Coordinates of C-alpha atoms and ligand atoms in Angstrom, one line a residue:
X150 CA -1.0 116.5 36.2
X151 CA -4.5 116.7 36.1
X152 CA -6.4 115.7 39.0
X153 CA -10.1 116.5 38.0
X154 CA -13.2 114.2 37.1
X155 CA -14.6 114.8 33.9
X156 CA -18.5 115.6 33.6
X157 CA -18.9 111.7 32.5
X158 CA -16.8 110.7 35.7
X159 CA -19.5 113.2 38.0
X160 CA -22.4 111.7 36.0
X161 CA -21.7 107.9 37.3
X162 CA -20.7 108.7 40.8
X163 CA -24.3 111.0 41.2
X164 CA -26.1 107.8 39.5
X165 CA -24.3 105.3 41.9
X166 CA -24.7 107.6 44.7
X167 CA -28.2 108.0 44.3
X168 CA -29.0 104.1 43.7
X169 CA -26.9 103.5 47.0
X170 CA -28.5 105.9 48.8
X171 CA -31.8 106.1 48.0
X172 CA -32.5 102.4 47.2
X173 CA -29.8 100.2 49.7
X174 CA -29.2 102.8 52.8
X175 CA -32.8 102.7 54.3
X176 CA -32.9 98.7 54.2
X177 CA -29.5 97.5 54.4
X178 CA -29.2 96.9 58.2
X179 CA -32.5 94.7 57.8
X180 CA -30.6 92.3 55.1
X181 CA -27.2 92.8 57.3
X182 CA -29.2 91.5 60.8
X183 CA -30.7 88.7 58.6
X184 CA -27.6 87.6 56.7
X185 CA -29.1 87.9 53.4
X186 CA -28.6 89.8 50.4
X187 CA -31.4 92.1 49.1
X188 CA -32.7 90.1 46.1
X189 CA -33.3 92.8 44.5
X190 CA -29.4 94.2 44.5
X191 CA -27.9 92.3 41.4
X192 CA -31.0 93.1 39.3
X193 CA -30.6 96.8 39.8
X194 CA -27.7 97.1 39.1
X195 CA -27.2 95.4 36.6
X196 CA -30.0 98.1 35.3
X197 CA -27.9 100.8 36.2
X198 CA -25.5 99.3 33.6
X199 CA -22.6 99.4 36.7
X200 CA -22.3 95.3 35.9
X201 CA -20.6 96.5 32.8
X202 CA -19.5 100.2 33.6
X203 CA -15.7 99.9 32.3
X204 CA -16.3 97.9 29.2
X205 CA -16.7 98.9 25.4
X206 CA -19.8 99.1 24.2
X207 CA -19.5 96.3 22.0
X208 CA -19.2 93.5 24.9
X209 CA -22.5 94.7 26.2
X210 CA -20.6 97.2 28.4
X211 CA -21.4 100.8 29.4
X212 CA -18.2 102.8 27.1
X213 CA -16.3 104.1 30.8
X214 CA -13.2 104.1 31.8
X215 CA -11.8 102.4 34.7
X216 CA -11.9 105.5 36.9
X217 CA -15.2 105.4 36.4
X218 CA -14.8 101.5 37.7
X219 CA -13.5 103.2 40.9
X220 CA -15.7 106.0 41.8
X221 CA -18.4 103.6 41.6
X222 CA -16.8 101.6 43.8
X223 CA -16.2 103.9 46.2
X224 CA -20.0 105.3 46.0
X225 CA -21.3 102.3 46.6
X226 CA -19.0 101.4 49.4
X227 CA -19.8 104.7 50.8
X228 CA -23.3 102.6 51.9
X229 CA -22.8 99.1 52.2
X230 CA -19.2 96.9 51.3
X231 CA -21.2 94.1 50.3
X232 CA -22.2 96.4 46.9
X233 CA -18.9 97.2 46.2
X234 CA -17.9 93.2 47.0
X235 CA -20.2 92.7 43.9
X236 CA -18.5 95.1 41.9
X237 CA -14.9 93.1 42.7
X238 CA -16.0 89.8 42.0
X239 CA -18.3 90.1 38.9
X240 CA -16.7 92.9 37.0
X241 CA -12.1 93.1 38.7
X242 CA -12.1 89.3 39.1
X243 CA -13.8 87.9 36.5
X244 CA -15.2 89.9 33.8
X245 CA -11.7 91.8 33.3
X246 CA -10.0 88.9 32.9
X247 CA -12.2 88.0 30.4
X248 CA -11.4 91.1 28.5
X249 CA -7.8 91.0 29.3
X250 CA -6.9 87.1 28.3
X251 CA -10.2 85.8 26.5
X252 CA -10.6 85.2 22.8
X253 CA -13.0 86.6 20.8
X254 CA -15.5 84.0 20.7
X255 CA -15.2 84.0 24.7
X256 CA -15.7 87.3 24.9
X257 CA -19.1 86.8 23.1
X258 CA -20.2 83.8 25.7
X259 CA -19.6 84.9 28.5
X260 CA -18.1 88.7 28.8
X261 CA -21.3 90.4 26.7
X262 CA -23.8 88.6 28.7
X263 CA -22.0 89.8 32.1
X264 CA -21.3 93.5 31.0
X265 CA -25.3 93.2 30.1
X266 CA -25.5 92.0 34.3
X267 CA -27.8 89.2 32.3
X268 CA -25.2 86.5 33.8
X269 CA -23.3 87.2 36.4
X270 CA -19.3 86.1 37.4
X271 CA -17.9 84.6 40.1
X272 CA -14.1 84.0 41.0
X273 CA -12.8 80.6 42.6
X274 CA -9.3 80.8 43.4
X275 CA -9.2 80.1 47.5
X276 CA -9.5 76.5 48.9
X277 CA -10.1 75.4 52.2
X278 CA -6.2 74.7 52.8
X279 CA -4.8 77.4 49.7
X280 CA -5.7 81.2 50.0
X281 CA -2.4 83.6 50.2
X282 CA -0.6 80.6 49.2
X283 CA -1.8 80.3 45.2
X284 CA 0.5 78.3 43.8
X285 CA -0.3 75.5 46.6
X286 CA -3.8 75.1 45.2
X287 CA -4.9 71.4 44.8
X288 CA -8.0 71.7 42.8
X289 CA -7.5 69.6 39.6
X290 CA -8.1 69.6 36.2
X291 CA -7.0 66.5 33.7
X292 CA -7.3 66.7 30.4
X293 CA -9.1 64.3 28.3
X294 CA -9.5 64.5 24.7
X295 CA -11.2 67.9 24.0
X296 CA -12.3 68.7 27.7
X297 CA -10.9 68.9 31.2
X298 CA -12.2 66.7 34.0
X299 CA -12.1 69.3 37.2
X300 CA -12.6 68.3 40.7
X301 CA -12.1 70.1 43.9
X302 CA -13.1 72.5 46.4
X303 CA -13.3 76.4 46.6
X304 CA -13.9 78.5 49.3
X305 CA -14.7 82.0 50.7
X306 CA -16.4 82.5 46.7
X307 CA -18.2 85.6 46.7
X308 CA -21.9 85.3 44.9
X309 CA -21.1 81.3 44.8
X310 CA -24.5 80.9 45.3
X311 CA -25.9 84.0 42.7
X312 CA -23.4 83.3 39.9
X313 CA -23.7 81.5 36.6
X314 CA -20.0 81.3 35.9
X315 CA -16.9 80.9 38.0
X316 CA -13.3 81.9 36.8
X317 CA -11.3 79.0 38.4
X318 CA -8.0 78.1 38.7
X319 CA -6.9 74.5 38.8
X320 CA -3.7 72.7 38.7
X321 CA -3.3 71.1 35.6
X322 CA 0.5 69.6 35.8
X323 CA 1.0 68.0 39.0
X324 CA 4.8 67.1 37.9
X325 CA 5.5 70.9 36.9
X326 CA 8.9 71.9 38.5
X327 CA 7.7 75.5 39.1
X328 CA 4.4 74.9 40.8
X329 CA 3.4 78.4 39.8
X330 CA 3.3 77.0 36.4
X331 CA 1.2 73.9 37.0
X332 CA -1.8 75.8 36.9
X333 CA -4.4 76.7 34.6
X334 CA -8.1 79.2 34.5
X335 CA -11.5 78.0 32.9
X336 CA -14.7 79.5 32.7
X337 CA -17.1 77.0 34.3
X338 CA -21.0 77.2 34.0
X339 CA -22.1 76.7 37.5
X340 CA -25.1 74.3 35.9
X341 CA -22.5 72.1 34.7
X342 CA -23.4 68.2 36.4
X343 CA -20.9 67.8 39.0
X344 CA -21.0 71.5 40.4
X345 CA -22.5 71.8 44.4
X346 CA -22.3 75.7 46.4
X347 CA -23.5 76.7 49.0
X348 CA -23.3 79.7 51.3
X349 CA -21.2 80.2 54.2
X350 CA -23.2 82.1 57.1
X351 CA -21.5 83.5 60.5
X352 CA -19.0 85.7 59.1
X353 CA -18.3 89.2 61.3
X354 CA -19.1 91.3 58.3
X355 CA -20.0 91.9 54.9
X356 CA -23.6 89.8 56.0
X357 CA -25.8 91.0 53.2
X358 CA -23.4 89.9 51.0
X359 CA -23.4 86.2 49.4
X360 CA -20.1 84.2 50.8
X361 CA -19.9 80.9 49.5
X362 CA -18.1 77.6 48.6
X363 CA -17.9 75.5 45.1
X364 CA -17.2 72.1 44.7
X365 CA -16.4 70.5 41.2
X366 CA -16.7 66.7 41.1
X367 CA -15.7 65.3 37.8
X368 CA -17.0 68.2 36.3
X369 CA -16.8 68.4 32.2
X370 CA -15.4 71.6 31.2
X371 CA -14.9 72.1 27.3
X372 CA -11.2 72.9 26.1
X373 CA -13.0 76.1 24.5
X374 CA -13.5 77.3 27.8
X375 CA -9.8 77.5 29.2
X376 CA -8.9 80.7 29.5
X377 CA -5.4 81.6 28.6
X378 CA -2.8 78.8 27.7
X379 CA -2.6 75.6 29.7
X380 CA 0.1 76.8 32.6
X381 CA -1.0 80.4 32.5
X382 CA -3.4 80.3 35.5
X383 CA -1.0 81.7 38.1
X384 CA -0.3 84.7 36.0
X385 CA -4.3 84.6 35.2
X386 CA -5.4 84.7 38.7
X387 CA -2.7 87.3 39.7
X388 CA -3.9 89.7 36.6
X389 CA -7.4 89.4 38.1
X390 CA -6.7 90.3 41.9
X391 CA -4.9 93.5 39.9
X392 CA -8.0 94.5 39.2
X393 CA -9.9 93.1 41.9
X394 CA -8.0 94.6 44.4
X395 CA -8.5 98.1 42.2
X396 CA -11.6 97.7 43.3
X397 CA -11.3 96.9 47.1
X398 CA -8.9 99.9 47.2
X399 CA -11.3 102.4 45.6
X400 CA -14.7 100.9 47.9
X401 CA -12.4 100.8 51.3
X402 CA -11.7 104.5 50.2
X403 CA -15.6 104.9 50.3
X404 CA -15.8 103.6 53.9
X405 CA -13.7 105.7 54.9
X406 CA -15.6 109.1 53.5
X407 CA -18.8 107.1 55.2
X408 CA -16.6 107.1 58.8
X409 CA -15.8 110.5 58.4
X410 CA -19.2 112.1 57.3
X411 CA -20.8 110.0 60.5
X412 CA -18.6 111.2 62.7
X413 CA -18.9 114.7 61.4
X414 CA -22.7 114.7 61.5
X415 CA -22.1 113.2 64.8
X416 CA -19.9 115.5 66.6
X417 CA -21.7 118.8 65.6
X418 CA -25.0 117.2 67.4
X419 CA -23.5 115.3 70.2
X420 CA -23.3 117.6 73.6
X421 CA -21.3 116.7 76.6
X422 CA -19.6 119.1 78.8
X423 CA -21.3 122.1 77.6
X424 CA -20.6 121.9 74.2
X425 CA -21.0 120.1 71.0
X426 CA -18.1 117.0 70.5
X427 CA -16.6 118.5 67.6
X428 CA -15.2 121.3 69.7
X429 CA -13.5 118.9 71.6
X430 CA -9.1 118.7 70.0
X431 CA -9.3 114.6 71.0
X432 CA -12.3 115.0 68.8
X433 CA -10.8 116.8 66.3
X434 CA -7.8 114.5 66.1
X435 CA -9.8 111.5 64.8
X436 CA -11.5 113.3 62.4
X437 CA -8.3 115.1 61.1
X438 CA -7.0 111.5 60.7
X439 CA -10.2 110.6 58.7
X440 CA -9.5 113.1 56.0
X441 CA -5.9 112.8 55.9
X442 CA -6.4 108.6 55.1
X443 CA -9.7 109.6 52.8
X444 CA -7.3 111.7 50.2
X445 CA -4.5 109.8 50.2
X446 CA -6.6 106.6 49.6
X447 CA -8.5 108.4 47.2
X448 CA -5.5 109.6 45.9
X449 CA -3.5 106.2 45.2
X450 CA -6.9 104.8 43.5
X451 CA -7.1 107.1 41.3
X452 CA -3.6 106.8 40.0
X453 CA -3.9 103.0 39.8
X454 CA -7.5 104.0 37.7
X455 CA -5.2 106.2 35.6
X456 CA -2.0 103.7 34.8
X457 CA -4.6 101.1 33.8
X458 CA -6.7 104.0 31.7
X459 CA -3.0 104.2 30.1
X460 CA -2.3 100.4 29.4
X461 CA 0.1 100.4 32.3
X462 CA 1.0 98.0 34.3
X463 CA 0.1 98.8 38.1
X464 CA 0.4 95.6 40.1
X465 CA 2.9 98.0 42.7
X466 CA 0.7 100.8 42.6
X467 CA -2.7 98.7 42.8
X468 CA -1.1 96.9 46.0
X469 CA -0.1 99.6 47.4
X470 CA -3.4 101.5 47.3
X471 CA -5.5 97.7 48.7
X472 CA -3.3 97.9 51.1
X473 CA -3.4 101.6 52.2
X474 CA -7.0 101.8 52.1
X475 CA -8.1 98.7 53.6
X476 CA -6.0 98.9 56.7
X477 CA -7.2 103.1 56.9
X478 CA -10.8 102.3 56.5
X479 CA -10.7 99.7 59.8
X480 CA -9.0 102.1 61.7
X481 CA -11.8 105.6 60.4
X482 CA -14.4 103.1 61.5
X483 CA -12.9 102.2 65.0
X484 CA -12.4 106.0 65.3
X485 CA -15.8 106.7 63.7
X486 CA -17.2 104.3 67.1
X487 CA -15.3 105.8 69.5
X488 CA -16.5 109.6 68.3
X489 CA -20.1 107.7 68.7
X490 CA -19.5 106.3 72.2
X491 CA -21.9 104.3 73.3
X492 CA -24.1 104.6 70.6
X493 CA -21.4 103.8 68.1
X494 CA -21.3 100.2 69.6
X495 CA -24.9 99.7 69.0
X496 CA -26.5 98.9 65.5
X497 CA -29.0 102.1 65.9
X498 CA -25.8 103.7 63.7
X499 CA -24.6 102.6 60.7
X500 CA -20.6 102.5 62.4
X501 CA -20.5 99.3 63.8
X502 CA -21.2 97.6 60.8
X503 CA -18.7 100.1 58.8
X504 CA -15.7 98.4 61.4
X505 CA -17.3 94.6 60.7
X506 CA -17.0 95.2 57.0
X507 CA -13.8 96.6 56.8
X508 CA -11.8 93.9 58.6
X509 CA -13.0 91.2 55.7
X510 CA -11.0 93.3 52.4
X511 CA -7.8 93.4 54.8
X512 CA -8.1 89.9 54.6
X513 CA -9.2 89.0 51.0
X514 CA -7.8 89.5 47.5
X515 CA -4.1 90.1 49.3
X516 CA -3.4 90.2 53.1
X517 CA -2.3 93.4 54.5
X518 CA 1.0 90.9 54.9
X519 CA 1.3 90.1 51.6
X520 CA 0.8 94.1 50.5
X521 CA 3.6 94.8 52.3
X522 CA 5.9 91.7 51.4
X523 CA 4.9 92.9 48.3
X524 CA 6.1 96.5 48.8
X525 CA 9.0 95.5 50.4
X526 CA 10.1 93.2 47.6
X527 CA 9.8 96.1 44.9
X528 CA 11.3 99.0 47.1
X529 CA 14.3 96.2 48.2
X530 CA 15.0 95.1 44.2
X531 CA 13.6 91.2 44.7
X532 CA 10.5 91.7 42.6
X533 CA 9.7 93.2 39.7
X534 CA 6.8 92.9 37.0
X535 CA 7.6 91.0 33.8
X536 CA 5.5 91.9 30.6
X537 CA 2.5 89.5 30.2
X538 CA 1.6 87.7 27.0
X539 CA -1.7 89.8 27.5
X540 CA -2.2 93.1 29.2
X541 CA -5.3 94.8 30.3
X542 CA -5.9 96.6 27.2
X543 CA -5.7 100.8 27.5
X544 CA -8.7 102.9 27.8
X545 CA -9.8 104.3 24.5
X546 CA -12.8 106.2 24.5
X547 CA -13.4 105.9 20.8
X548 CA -13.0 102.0 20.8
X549 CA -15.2 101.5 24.0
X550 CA -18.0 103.9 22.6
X551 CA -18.5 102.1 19.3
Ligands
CAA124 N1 0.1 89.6 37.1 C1 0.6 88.6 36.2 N2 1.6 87.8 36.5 C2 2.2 87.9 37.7 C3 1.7 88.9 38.7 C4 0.7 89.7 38.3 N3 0.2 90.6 39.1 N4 2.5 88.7 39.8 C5 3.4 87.7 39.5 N5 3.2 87.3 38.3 C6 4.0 86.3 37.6 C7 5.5 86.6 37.8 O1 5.9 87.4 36.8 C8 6.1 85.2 37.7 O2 6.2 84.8 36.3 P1 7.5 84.0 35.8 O3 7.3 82.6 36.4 O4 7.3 83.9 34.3 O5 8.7 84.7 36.2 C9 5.1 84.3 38.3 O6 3.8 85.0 38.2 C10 5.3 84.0 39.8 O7 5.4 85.2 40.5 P2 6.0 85.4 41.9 O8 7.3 84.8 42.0 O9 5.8 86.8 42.3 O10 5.0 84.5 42.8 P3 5.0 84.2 44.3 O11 4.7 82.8 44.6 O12 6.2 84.9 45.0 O13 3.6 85.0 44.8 C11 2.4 86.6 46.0 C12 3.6 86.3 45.1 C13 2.5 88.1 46.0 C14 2.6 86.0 47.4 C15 1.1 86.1 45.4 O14 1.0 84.7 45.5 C16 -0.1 86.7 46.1 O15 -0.5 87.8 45.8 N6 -0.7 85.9 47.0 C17 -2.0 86.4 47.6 C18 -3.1 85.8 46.8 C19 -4.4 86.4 47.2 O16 -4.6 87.6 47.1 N7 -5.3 85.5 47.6 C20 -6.7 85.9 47.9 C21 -7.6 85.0 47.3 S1 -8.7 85.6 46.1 C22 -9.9 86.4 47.0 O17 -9.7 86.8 48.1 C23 -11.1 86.8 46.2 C24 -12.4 86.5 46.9 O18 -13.0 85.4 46.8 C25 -13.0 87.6 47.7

């Protein structure tokens, strides 16, 4: 087993690093207070070639592996999970479904113009009445000669409001007797006739992120933009949050290391009964706990970045490591206050917003419920993963650097 990054691995986490650091840190509690996302956050990055880290070089991508996917993730959670939000949405739930089920002619549409960051993807699965429960989705699409007629509502879209095409799944055959296979993903251009968004404001957390809602009314989609077969959504949209929730498991693991680092800088300033905080075993404890979660969270990322590296399939693993980290990085940041005190429950540190931000992914892409349902159903023998007409092709650095 070999647990070390290579020298391209330490390149991108010291370039994400130093973006996230230098560039978001000193003005992201402005944009958080406001509710707004730094308009100049999408353009930057998408500079920094991190829009398109993990794909070949021919789809407009950056040549990386999907470890490389990770760290950056967890960099750029490190300062802000509204980054890393970016990173799930644009590149785990949309453009890697692009490169795992799309033709070749799709692939030139719409994934080389998202690896380039020069459009950028959005992912409408959720409704307003349908979010853990996917196959109950009533968004609709009905085909009519060579296009699809979609209407319906999505909600809780991430970059709704900044995207130029949405992944969406729609039911497609009412009068299937498996729901699950009723259902069916296109690529929609958001300046299709039909297409409304708008951004949801007054959420706890993730505030300089862009939180949205679609709505499709008789929208025209062309058959040439279905992706996968007609029926194939469910299995679509569940491929994606693998990926996605790769994502969310390798940035919570970032908030965790940002939880710990504060409350280590913290406790070796703070005095109170004679002596620095750190010297305190209460102290101590909480931080102890810290880097206990941080390396096992980093620890289950990184094999779910290696099994899909490998062409493996790592829905367990991937869930298992969402689920891990998320639930670890709420519970660093609650410590991280309570090492702060009274100043940890003001904004004047960064910890408060690390706990807002964290209770979000242990909602999205998977409830902490549904992780361990999940779990549960592997360890007990009711679930298992069947192969898929397309998997998430392996990692091969000669095809993805030519
Ligand atoms: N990849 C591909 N196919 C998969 C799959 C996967 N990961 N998981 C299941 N499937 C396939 C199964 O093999 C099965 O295929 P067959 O019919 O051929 O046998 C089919 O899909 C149905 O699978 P299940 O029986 O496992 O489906 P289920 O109804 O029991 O659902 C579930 C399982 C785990 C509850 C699932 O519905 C789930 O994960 N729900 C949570 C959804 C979720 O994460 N929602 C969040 C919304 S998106 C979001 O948050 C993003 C955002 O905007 C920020």
């Amino acid at each position: 087993m070999d647990f070390s990054l290579t020298e391209e691995h330490r390149m991108v986490q010291r370039m994400v690093r130093e973006f996230a650091q230098r560039e978001v840190a000193p003005i992201i509690k402005e944009y958080d207070r406001a509710q707004q996302m730094a308009p100049f956050v999408l353009r930057r990055m998408a500079d920094l070639g991190v829009l398109g880290i993990c794909f070949p070089l021919r789809f407009g991508g950056q040549g990386m592996d999907y470890i490389s996917l990770g760290l950056a993730c967890e960099e750029l959670e490190a300062v802000d999970t509204t980054l890393r939000v970016v990173m799930s949405v644009h590149i785990g739930l949309n453009s890697m479904a692009l490169l795992q089920w799309g033709t070749d002619e799709q692939k030139k549409r719409f994934l080389v113009p998202q690896a380039r960051g020069e459009k950028i993807g959005c992912f409408g699965l959720s409704e307003p009445g349908a979010g853990s429960d996917v196959a109950g989705i009533t968004s609709n699409a009905r085909r009519e000669g060579d296009e699809y007629v979609l209407n319906g509502e999505k909600m809780w879209i991430s970059l709704a409001t900044k995207a130029d095409h949405a992944l969406i799944v729609a039911r497609t055959n009412p009068n299937a007797p498996d729901p699950h296979d009723g259902l069916s993903a296109f690529i929609v251009e958001l300046n299709s006739p039909g297409v409304k968004c708008g951004d949801i404001h007054g959420k706890l957390g993730v505030r300089a992120g862009s939180t949205g809602w679609l709505s499709f009314q008789d929208v025209q989609v062309p058959i040439e933009n279905r992706l996968g077969e007609e029926g194939e959504g469910f299995k679509i949209a569940m491929s994606s949050l693998d990926n996605g929730r790769y994502t969310v498991a390798a940035g919570a693991t970032g908030l965790i290391r940002a939880s710990l680092e504060a409350s280590v800088k913290y406790a070796n300033e703070r005095r109170a009964f004679g002596r620095e905080i750190g010297k305190f075993q209460l102290v101590q404890q909480k931080i102890a706990r810290m880097v206990e979660s941080y390396e096992a969270a980093r620890l289950l990322y990184l094999r779910a970045g290696w099994m899909k590296n490998q062409g493996l399939r790592n829905t367990r693993e991937t869930s298992l490591a969402k689920w891990f980290a998320t639930d670890a990085s709420f519970e660093a940041a609650a410590e991280a206050i309570q090492v702060h005190g009274a100043y940890g429950y003001s904004d004047e540190y960064d910890v408060e917003r690390y706990l807002r931000n964290a209770k979000g992914a242990i909602i999205y892409e998977g409830t902490s419920e549904i992780h361990q349902l999940m779990q549960a159903g592997y360890a007990l023998g009711y679930r298992d993963d069947a192969p898929l007409r397309c998997e998430l092709p392996a990692y091969d650095q000669e095809i993805w650097q030519t």
